[in-house]
Amino acid sequence: MRLKFYEENDEHLIEQYTITEEQLRYTMSPKASIELVKQDKNRHAILVLDKDKLVTFFVLHEKEGVKPYSSNEKAILIRAFSTDFYEQGKGYAKAALQFLPGFVSEHFPYINELVLGVNQPNIAAQSLYKKCGFVDEGRLATGFRGVIKVMSYYMNKIDSEKLD
């Protein structure tokens, strides 16, 4: 499994990706997300591939995108996170979240916090994020479907613990 930035020649992978109406209650489709990526240099579409199959998709959003969720200028927002409907339950989302800190450190070395918003009713997603090291510090924000919990993953946890 690997993470990579979306490129124009990956369009066929997006076309084969299945996202249901139920999933769209909580997230944006990869197709719609990529249209926004094309208009905003601070948005980066990320493909999670198992061999040559797109299994999970999300966008990393820098600068203005993270502001509604965090005042940390070194934070990056994870948005539009989804797993192909036919690939759910196989551990891809968890693996992607576990690979993500290394990917971000490599491509965005100045980032020290991953931030995401999760819809309050989406208990399964909240549980997954907690298992992957994200913490709920009680922050709330307004998302496109109502109130969302803001969760963070601190990249330099070990370094900052040494400073205490």
PDB file of N, CA and C in Angstrom, residues 13-60:
ATOM      1  N   LEU A  13      -8.497   6.097 -12.223  1.00  0.00           N
ATOM      2  CA  LEU A  13      -8.670   5.540 -10.876  1.00  0.00           C
ATOM      3  C   LEU A  13      -9.862   6.193 -10.180  1.00  0.00           C
ATOM      4  N   ILE A  14     -10.009   7.486 -10.380  1.00  0.00           N
ATOM      5  CA  ILE A  14     -11.135   8.230  -9.787  1.00  0.00           C
ATOM      6  C   ILE A  14     -12.449   7.734 -10.396  1.00  0.00           C
ATOM      7  N   GLU A  15     -12.442   7.490 -11.698  1.00  0.00           N
ATOM      8  CA  GLU A  15     -13.651   7.013 -12.389  1.00  0.00           C
ATOM      9  C   GLU A  15     -14.100   5.650 -11.855  1.00  0.00           C
ATOM     10  N   GLN A  16     -13.168   4.813 -11.417  1.00  0.00           N
ATOM     11  CA  GLN A  16     -13.495   3.467 -10.938  1.00  0.00           C
ATOM     12  C   GLN A  16     -13.851   3.433  -9.451  1.00  0.00           C
ATOM     13  N   TYR A  17     -13.692   4.549  -8.766  1.00  0.00           N
ATOM     14  CA  TYR A  17     -13.894   4.620  -7.312  1.00  0.00           C
ATOM     15  C   TYR A  17     -15.389   4.674  -7.017  1.00  0.00           C
ATOM     16  N   THR A  18     -15.850   3.844  -6.092  1.00  0.00           N
ATOM     17  CA  THR A  18     -17.274   3.803  -5.739  1.00  0.00           C
ATOM     18  C   THR A  18     -17.498   4.467  -4.386  1.00  0.00           C
ATOM     19  N   ILE A  19     -18.339   5.496  -4.389  1.00  0.00           N
ATOM     20  CA  ILE A  19     -18.734   6.167  -3.150  1.00  0.00           C
ATOM     21  C   ILE A  19     -20.259   6.245  -3.147  1.00  0.00           C
ATOM     22  N   THR A  20     -20.870   5.854  -2.032  1.00  0.00           N
ATOM     23  CA  THR A  20     -22.331   5.749  -1.966  1.00  0.00           C
ATOM     24  C   THR A  20     -22.967   7.038  -1.429  1.00  0.00           C
ATOM     25  N   GLU A  21     -24.268   7.123  -1.604  1.00  0.00           N
ATOM     26  CA  GLU A  21     -25.016   8.276  -1.059  1.00  0.00           C
ATOM     27  C   GLU A  21     -24.841   8.343   0.464  1.00  0.00           C
ATOM     28  N   GLU A  22     -24.825   7.192   1.117  1.00  0.00           N
ATOM     29  CA  GLU A  22     -24.630   7.150   2.575  1.00  0.00           C
ATOM     30  C   GLU A  22     -23.278   7.769   2.943  1.00  0.00           C
ATOM     31  N   GLN A  23     -22.213   7.404   2.227  1.00  0.00           N
ATOM     32  CA  GLN A  23     -20.886   7.983   2.479  1.00  0.00           C
ATOM     33  C   GLN A  23     -20.892   9.491   2.224  1.00  0.00           C
ATOM     34  N   LEU A  24     -21.613   9.903   1.208  1.00  0.00           N
ATOM     35  CA  LEU A  24     -21.653  11.326   0.843  1.00  0.00           C
ATOM     36  C   LEU A  24     -22.383  12.176   1.884  1.00  0.00           C
ATOM     37  N   ARG A  25     -23.055  11.542   2.830  1.00  0.00           N
ATOM     38  CA  ARG A  25     -23.647  12.291   3.953  1.00  0.00           C
ATOM     39  C   ARG A  25     -22.540  12.909   4.804  1.00  0.00           C
ATOM     40  N   TYR A  26     -21.360  12.291   4.813  1.00  0.00           N
ATOM     41  CA  TYR A  26     -20.274  12.712   5.685  1.00  0.00           C
ATOM     42  C   TYR A  26     -19.044  13.262   4.956  1.00  0.00           C
ATOM     43  N   THR A  27     -18.969  13.087   3.667  1.00  0.00           N
ATOM     44  CA  THR A  27     -17.747  13.490   2.959  1.00  0.00           C
ATOM     45  C   THR A  27     -18.069  13.946   1.547  1.00  0.00           C
ATOM     46  N   MET A  28     -17.063  14.467   0.879  1.00  0.00           N
ATOM     47  CA  MET A  28     -17.202  14.910  -0.507  1.00  0.00           C
ATOM     48  C   MET A  28     -16.602  13.832  -1.409  1.00  0.00           C
ATOM     49  N   SER A  29     -17.133  13.692  -2.604  1.00  0.00           N
ATOM     50  CA  SER A  29     -16.616  12.683  -3.528  1.00  0.00           C
ATOM     51  C   SER A  29     -15.219  13.070  -4.014  1.00  0.00           C
ATOM     52  N   PRO A  30     -14.417  12.076  -4.370  1.00  0.00           N
ATOM     53  CA  PRO A  30     -13.098  12.382  -4.935  1.00  0.00           C
ATOM     54  C   PRO A  30     -13.190  13.277  -6.175  1.00  0.00           C
ATOM     55  N   LYS A  31     -14.174  13.022  -7.027  1.00  0.00           N
ATOM     56  CA  LYS A  31     -14.333  13.810  -8.255  1.00  0.00           C
ATOM     57  C   LYS A  31     -14.547  15.295  -7.929  1.00  0.00           C
ATOM     58  N   ALA A  32     -15.466  15.581  -7.018  1.00  0.00           N
ATOM     59  CA  ALA A  32     -15.746  16.975  -6.627  1.00  0.00           C
ATOM     60  C   ALA A  32     -14.530  17.582  -5.925  1.00  0.00           C
ATOM     61  N   SER A  33     -13.857  16.780  -5.105  1.00  0.00           N
ATOM     62  CA  SER A  33     -12.677  17.265  -4.382  1.00  0.00           C
ATOM     63  C   SER A  33     -11.567  17.671  -5.343  1.00  0.00           C
ATOM     64  N   ILE A  34     -11.360  16.876  -6.370  1.00  0.00           N
ATOM     65  CA  ILE A  34     -10.298  17.170  -7.340  1.00  0.00           C
ATOM     66  C   ILE A  34     -10.594  18.460  -8.095  1.00  0.00           C
ATOM     67  N   GLU A  35     -11.862  18.739  -8.359  1.00  0.00           N
ATOM     68  CA  GLU A  35     -12.204  20.021  -9.001  1.00  0.00           C
ATOM     69  C   GLU A  35     -11.754  21.190  -8.126  1.00  0.00           C
ATOM     70  N   LEU A  36     -11.939  21.063  -6.810  1.00  0.00           N
ATOM     71  CA  LEU A  36     -11.493  22.118  -5.888  1.00  0.00           C
ATOM     72  C   LEU A  36      -9.968  22.182  -5.808  1.00  0.00           C
ATOM     73  N   VAL A  37      -9.319  21.027  -5.853  1.00  0.00           N
ATOM     74  CA  VAL A  37      -7.849  20.969  -5.833  1.00  0.00           C
ATOM     75  C   VAL A  37      -7.283  21.739  -7.032  1.00  0.00           C
ATOM     76  N   LYS A  38      -7.920  21.578  -8.178  1.00  0.00           N
ATOM     77  CA  LYS A  38      -7.447  22.248  -9.399  1.00  0.00           C
ATOM     78  C   LYS A  38      -7.534  23.770  -9.283  1.00  0.00           C
ATOM     79  N   GLN A  39      -8.411  24.264  -8.420  1.00  0.00           N
ATOM     80  CA  GLN A  39      -8.610  25.711  -8.255  1.00  0.00           C
ATOM     81  C   GLN A  39      -7.830  26.307  -7.091  1.00  0.00           C
ATOM     82  N   ASP A  40      -7.214  25.478  -6.254  1.00  0.00           N
ATOM     83  CA  ASP A  40      -6.581  25.961  -5.021  1.00  0.00           C
ATOM     84  C   ASP A  40      -5.248  25.249  -4.809  1.00  0.00           C
ATOM     85  N   LYS A  41      -4.141  25.985  -4.950  1.00  0.00           N
ATOM     86  CA  LYS A  41      -2.809  25.384  -4.823  1.00  0.00           C
ATOM     87  C   LYS A  41      -2.504  24.894  -3.411  1.00  0.00           C
ATOM     88  N   ASN A  42      -3.329  25.250  -2.437  1.00  0.00           N
ATOM     89  CA  ASN A  42      -3.126  24.798  -1.059  1.00  0.00           C
ATOM     90  C   ASN A  42      -3.858  23.497  -0.745  1.00  0.00           C
ATOM     91  N   ARG A  43      -4.568  22.960  -1.732  1.00  0.00           N
ATOM     92  CA  ARG A  43      -5.248  21.661  -1.589  1.00  0.00           C
ATOM     93  C   ARG A  43      -4.472  20.615  -2.382  1.00  0.00           C
ATOM     94  N   HIS A  44      -4.279  19.454  -1.763  1.00  0.00           N
ATOM     95  CA  HIS A  44      -3.518  18.383  -2.394  1.00  0.00           C
ATOM     96  C   HIS A  44      -4.305  17.086  -2.289  1.00  0.00           C
ATOM     97  N   ALA A  45      -4.722  16.535  -3.434  1.00  0.00           N
ATOM     98  CA  ALA A  45      -5.454  15.266  -3.447  1.00  0.00           C
ATOM     99  C   ALA A  45      -4.469  14.122  -3.252  1.00  0.00           C
ATOM    100  N   ILE A  46      -4.797  13.221  -2.329  1.00  0.00           N
ATOM    101  CA  ILE A  46      -3.933  12.094  -2.005  1.00  0.00           C
ATOM    102  C   ILE A  46      -4.665  10.793  -2.320  1.00  0.00           C
ATOM    103  N   LEU A  47      -4.002   9.939  -3.073  1.00  0.00           N
ATOM    104  CA  LEU A  47      -4.545   8.627  -3.412  1.00  0.00           C
ATOM    105  C   LEU A  47      -3.847   7.571  -2.564  1.00  0.00           C
ATOM    106  N   VAL A  48      -4.621   6.653  -2.032  1.00  0.00           N
ATOM    107  CA  VAL A  48      -4.074   5.523  -1.298  1.00  0.00           C
ATOM    108  C   VAL A  48      -4.304   4.306  -2.192  1.00  0.00           C
ATOM    109  N   LEU A  49      -3.202   3.731  -2.654  1.00  0.00           N
ATOM    110  CA  LEU A  49      -3.273   2.639  -3.615  1.00  0.00           C
ATOM    111  C   LEU A  49      -2.842   1.320  -2.994  1.00  0.00           C
ATOM    112  N   ASP A  50      -3.588   0.271  -3.302  1.00  0.00           N
ATOM    113  CA  ASP A  50      -3.169  -1.094  -2.994  1.00  0.00           C
ATOM    114  C   ASP A  50      -2.900  -1.719  -4.351  1.00  0.00           C
ATOM    115  N   LYS A  51      -1.628  -1.989  -4.617  1.00  0.00           N
ATOM    116  CA  LYS A  51      -1.171  -2.349  -5.959  1.00  0.00           C
ATOM    117  C   LYS A  51      -1.575  -1.186  -6.878  1.00  0.00           C
ATOM    118  N   ASP A  52      -2.446  -1.415  -7.848  1.00  0.00           N
ATOM    119  CA  ASP A  52      -2.842  -0.315  -8.732  1.00  0.00           C
ATOM    120  C   ASP A  52      -4.290   0.096  -8.531  1.00  0.00           C
ATOM    121  N   LYS A  53      -4.887  -0.292  -7.407  1.00  0.00           N
ATOM    122  CA  LYS A  53      -6.296   0.051  -7.143  1.00  0.00           C
ATOM    123  C   LYS A  53      -6.392   1.172  -6.120  1.00  0.00           C
ATOM    124  N   LEU A  54      -7.189   2.178  -6.449  1.00  0.00           N
ATOM    125  CA  LEU A  54      -7.449   3.274  -5.513  1.00  0.00           C
ATOM    126  C   LEU A  54      -8.422   2.761  -4.451  1.00  0.00           C
ATOM    127  N   VAL A  55      -7.971   2.717  -3.191  1.00  0.00           N
ATOM    128  CA  VAL A  55      -8.802   2.167  -2.119  1.00  0.00           C
ATOM    129  C   VAL A  55      -9.288   3.246  -1.150  1.00  0.00           C
ATOM    130  N   THR A  56      -8.509   4.292  -0.969  1.00  0.00           N
ATOM    131  CA  THR A  56      -8.873   5.381  -0.060  1.00  0.00           C
ATOM    132  C   THR A  56      -8.419   6.692  -0.686  1.00  0.00           C
ATOM    133  N   PHE A  57      -9.162   7.751  -0.400  1.00  0.00           N
ATOM    134  CA  PHE A  57      -8.889   9.066  -0.984  1.00  0.00           C
ATOM    135  C   PHE A  57      -9.075  10.127   0.091  1.00  0.00           C
ATOM    136  N   PHE A  58      -8.262  11.174   0.043  1.00  0.00           N
ATOM    137  CA  PHE A  58      -8.472  12.344   0.888  1.00  0.00           C
ATOM    138  C   PHE A  58      -7.715  13.529   0.324  1.00  0.00           C
ATOM    139  N   VAL A  59      -7.969  14.681   0.915  1.00  0.00           N
ATOM    140  CA  VAL A  59      -7.303  15.923   0.514  1.00  0.00           C
ATOM    141  C   VAL A  59      -6.581  16.488   1.731  1.00  0.00           C
ATOM    142  N   LEU A  60      -5.362  16.950   1.518  1.00  0.00           N
ATOM    143  CA  LEU A  60      -4.636  17.711   2.538  1.00  0.00           C
ATOM    144  C   LEU A  60      -4.756  19.175   2.160  1.00  0.00           C
TER     145      LEU A  60
END
